[in-house]
Amino acid sequence: MLGEGILKGMAETAKNFAGSFVSVDRLTTVEYPEQRIPTFENARVFPFLVYDGPDWAAGLRCVACQICEKECPPKCIYIEKSQGKKPDFVGKPQFYPTRFDIDISVCMSCQICVEVCPFEAIKMDTEFELATDNRFGGLLLDRQQLAKSNEYYHQIHPTEATEVDARLDAEKEAAAAKAKAAAQAAAAKAGEAAKAASAKPAPPTGGED
Amino acid sequence: MSPVFYVLAVFTVAGGLAAVLLKNTVHCALALTVAFAGLALLFLNLDAQFVGFAQILIYIGAVAILVVFAILLTRGTETPPTGVFSHSWFVGLVIAAGVFSVLGWAVLQSARNLPQEPAVPSVTVHDIGVALLGRYVLPLEIVALLLTSATIGAVIVAMHEKGRAQ
Amino acid sequence: MLATPASTLSVPFIVDQVFVLFKDWLVSFLPTSWRPAAGIVLGVIGIVCVYPGLFALTTVFERKGLGRMQNRYGPNRVGPYGFFQPVADGIKSLTKEDIIPFDADAVVHFLAPLTLVVTVFMGFAVLPMGRNMVLVNLDAGLLFFFSMSAATELSVFMAGWSSRNKYSLLGAMRAVAQMISYEVPLLLTTVAVVMIAGSLSLPKIVEAQSGYTGWFPHWYIFTPWGLASFLIFAIAATAETNRSPFDLPEGESEIVAGYHTEYSGFKFALFFLGEYVAMFSISGIGVTLFLGGWSAPLPFLNVVPSWLWFFSKVMLSIFVFIWMRGTLPRLRQDQLMNFAWKFVLPFTLLNLGVTALWRFMGEGWARWVVSSIILAGVYVLMGRVGMFKKHFGPRSYRYAE
């Protein structure tokens, strides 16, 4: 009969209306500031810079290679390279950023900077409560604001961070093994040289790979 | 002639003049509704409730909307570059003035011939209803028939258009 | 105004007439020649305060109710249980920038919300909101009410046209087409009531329904023709106030917000107010015409003040509006027009004939049986014929697959 469907629909919504007062299970709302859904491991919001050790300025993995700056589609990254170098985690002297700014009002969370970074220095954060009353300065994050420890990285993306750590450790081991081999070779050479003639200064360890 | 009458008269005439003189057609239509509203208020001022409300219901609620729709469906509301006024506006003015003078003369003449009525006769809606469906039922039915046939004609015209398009 | 002897001033009477007595008391301080005008001014102040207050309450109730129908909480942050939400909304719309589009027709754009609100409020002038609680007892009150509601159409058109926005114009055209189409059945259902009550004056129509047979009230909804009229009236009233499922003029998904797309700040708030106040006024007229106005549903409930009955009935009808909005999806334009002209209008005309039959068959059970059979039979038949050869099932798309 005509209008039957309307009555059925009205009954359904009436059931919901009354039911939502009776059973709390019906209500799917999570009341946000007080209750939260745990963030997913693969969630991503804006990038941050990873540092090792206690001091963020000394431990930044970033070597200011500027690949991310060039690859960034909306051009929200600004990097200034240092004049001098300082040793990185394997002890190799590298440049470091004297300035590293990300304008998160421009960033589109595409993760391309993370994909292209050869040094595992930039990763995606899960922090989303970034509202501020200053839309220019407040949304332009500098080096210090972006720097977050490796422990924090482990906390928000455990699986990924473990993988990264394993890769870095392997790299470190390889570098150490290489250094060792080079040192042995140098020592052997030095021995030979010492045998042959007077002592020569050893070549610097490492170098361009 | 109370001051209210003069206020309403100025209001109505201003609306009517604006309807003729404004450049934008939609503005003209809106000004026309102002004139309609003024007329309705004049009727109410004369204690003719039924006619006054019917004026609002039919003229503002239906005729003005119809006018506006007709404007929107036929052509743009922008003023054409040549202007909206006819070149022969003077002839039109003369004709309008002639008609107005004849009407005014007739009204004044008839007013002189009518006996002066001391009080306004109170006509209730009930009386109008009884008169329409009693004494004047035949004219009412004829008008109803005419309107129905006009509606059917409009539907047929619309249907014909549709058939040709397919 | 009140010629009641002091001996009958019982407590229910005083509570029932509290507003009238208060008005008379206030007016009694003025010279006699000023009293009628002052009384009207006080009544207007009352109406202008009560209905926006109800509007504020209704917005929060609507949002909470819709939330519950969708198994959500609805607003619950501002104040206890979120009941101060309208205050926050009001402050927001008052402090927002009032934007007039560059190309808009500024004068008409400004006038549109004003004319809407004014014409919508005018309708309350003739609505009896309780015993002796009518602002102006017009002989042609019903006609006045509908002439005012017809005038709102023009302001909707003004808003849509002056914005110089295609969505606004589309919304306005839809709104006007819809309002004109549904105004016909709306007026014809009230004609049925006028035929039985024999008056266009709203207090008289309420009076005609205020009796009881035993415990059974003489409301027009409890007659076959009255029930049919009421249902048609409810459908047409929903369409007149642009409420879901007839909210095509402001279809958010297709034309943004229809005729008020280009309005912001306080002017938008005025449109919002106008829309809700129109809901109250059309509910009020529906209550007056079919649900006995301010009269109580059962004789012994007459101790409850009459104005409370009126406002309870209005709020009940508002709840049904909200309930429908939470249930029914929006119609398509062609469905809307087909429904209006091919189903509602013929049925209304039939109902008018049945009402005449009812009027002239005289008292007795025969007229109940005859008119019920005619109305129910035609309803079922029209449903069968209308649904014949209609295919229901998964929707098929010609191009979008």
PDB file of C-alpha atoms in Angstrom, chain B residues 24 26-27 29-30 33 44 49-54 56-57 60-62 64-66 68-69 72-73 77-78 123-126, chain C residues 105 108 137-141 143-144 146-148 150-151 153-154 157-158 161 164 169 172-174 176-177 180 183 187 198 200:
ATOM      1  CA  ASN B  24      15.886  46.459 -14.685  1.00  0.00           C
ATOM      2  CA  VAL B  26      12.993  42.331 -12.258  1.00  0.00           C
ATOM      3  CA  HIS B  27      13.122  45.588 -10.312  1.00  0.00           C
ATOM      4  CA  ALA B  29       8.263  43.452 -11.231  1.00  0.00           C
ATOM      5  CA  LEU B  30       9.221  43.974  -7.588  1.00  0.00           C
ATOM      6  CA  THR B  33       4.318  44.136  -6.089  1.00  0.00           C
ATOM      7  CA  LEU B  44      -8.160  47.344   3.940  1.00  0.00           C
ATOM      8  CA  GLN B  49     -11.038  42.770   4.316  1.00  0.00           C
ATOM      9  CA  PHE B  50     -11.902  40.038   1.872  1.00  0.00           C
ATOM     10  CA  VAL B  51     -10.871  42.004  -1.208  1.00  0.00           C
ATOM     11  CA  GLY B  52      -7.721  43.256   0.494  1.00  0.00           C
ATOM     12  CA  PHE B  53      -6.502  39.821   1.520  1.00  0.00           C
ATOM     13  CA  ALA B  54      -7.537  38.312  -1.793  1.00  0.00           C
ATOM     14  CA  ILE B  56      -2.424  40.031  -1.480  1.00  0.00           C
ATOM     15  CA  LEU B  57      -3.017  36.316  -1.958  1.00  0.00           C
ATOM     16  CA  ILE B  60       1.442  39.243  -4.639  1.00  0.00           C
ATOM     17  CA  GLY B  61       1.321  35.501  -4.091  1.00  0.00           C
ATOM     18  CA  ALA B  62       0.557  34.463  -7.639  1.00  0.00           C
ATOM     19  CA  ALA B  64       3.829  38.810  -9.172  1.00  0.00           C
ATOM     20  CA  ILE B  65       5.482  35.403  -9.062  1.00  0.00           C
ATOM     21  CA  LEU B  66       4.077  34.662 -12.507  1.00  0.00           C
ATOM     22  CA  VAL B  68       8.850  37.251 -12.370  1.00  0.00           C
ATOM     23  CA  PHE B  69       8.882  33.735 -13.777  1.00  0.00           C
ATOM     24  CA  LEU B  72      13.256  34.906 -16.076  1.00  0.00           C
ATOM     25  CA  LEU B  73      12.086  32.329 -18.604  1.00  0.00           C
ATOM     26  CA  THR B  77      17.090  40.730 -16.870  1.00  0.00           C
ATOM     27  CA  GLU B  78      19.906  42.945 -18.085  1.00  0.00           C
ATOM     28  CA  VAL B 123     -19.946  43.536   4.474  1.00  0.00           C
ATOM     29  CA  THR B 124     -18.689  40.399   6.183  1.00  0.00           C
ATOM     30  CA  VAL B 125     -16.926  37.545   4.451  1.00  0.00           C
ATOM     31  CA  HIS B 126     -19.993  35.497   5.197  1.00  0.00           C
TER      32      HIS B 126
ATOM     33  CA  ASP C 105      21.855  43.652  -6.187  1.00  0.00           C
ATOM     34  CA  VAL C 108      17.144  43.580  -2.963  1.00  0.00           C
ATOM     35  CA  ASN C 137      -9.799  38.491  15.647  1.00  0.00           C
ATOM     36  CA  LEU C 138     -10.238  39.042  11.916  1.00  0.00           C
ATOM     37  CA  ASP C 139     -13.366  37.960  10.128  1.00  0.00           C
ATOM     38  CA  ALA C 140     -11.184  36.675   7.295  1.00  0.00           C
ATOM     39  CA  GLY C 141      -8.356  35.433   9.510  1.00  0.00           C
ATOM     40  CA  LEU C 143      -7.410  34.307   4.315  1.00  0.00           C
ATOM     41  CA  PHE C 144      -5.049  36.754   6.020  1.00  0.00           C
ATOM     42  CA  PHE C 146      -2.503  32.392   3.762  1.00  0.00           C
ATOM     43  CA  SER C 147      -2.069  35.710   1.999  1.00  0.00           C
ATOM     44  CA  MET C 148       0.901  36.357   4.281  1.00  0.00           C
ATOM     45  CA  ALA C 150       1.975  33.459  -0.055  1.00  0.00           C
ATOM     46  CA  ALA C 151       3.931  36.691   0.209  1.00  0.00           C
ATOM     47  CA  GLU C 153       7.487  33.252  -1.833  1.00  0.00           C
ATOM     48  CA  LEU C 154       8.477  36.589  -3.256  1.00  0.00           C
ATOM     49  CA  PHE C 157      12.753  34.748  -5.061  1.00  0.00           C
ATOM     50  CA  MET C 158      14.288  38.126  -4.170  1.00  0.00           C
ATOM     51  CA  TRP C 161      17.771  36.472  -7.761  1.00  0.00           C
ATOM     52  CA  ARG C 164      23.684  36.678  -8.760  1.00  0.00           C
ATOM     53  CA  LEU C 169      18.737  31.306  -8.545  1.00  0.00           C
ATOM     54  CA  ALA C 172      14.864  30.171  -5.624  1.00  0.00           C
ATOM     55  CA  MET C 173      13.205  28.824  -8.787  1.00  0.00           C
ATOM     56  CA  ARG C 174      12.800  25.434  -7.162  1.00  0.00           C
ATOM     57  CA  VAL C 176       8.902  29.132  -5.831  1.00  0.00           C
ATOM     58  CA  ALA C 177       7.771  26.298  -8.126  1.00  0.00           C
ATOM     59  CA  ILE C 180       3.115  27.412  -5.755  1.00  0.00           C
ATOM     60  CA  GLU C 183      -0.118  25.959  -2.052  1.00  0.00           C
ATOM     61  CA  LEU C 187      -5.564  25.996   0.483  1.00  0.00           C
ATOM     62  CA  GLY C 198     -18.788  27.892   8.209  1.00  0.00           C
ATOM     63  CA  LEU C 200     -12.947  32.023   8.013  1.00  0.00           C
TER      64      LEU C 200
END
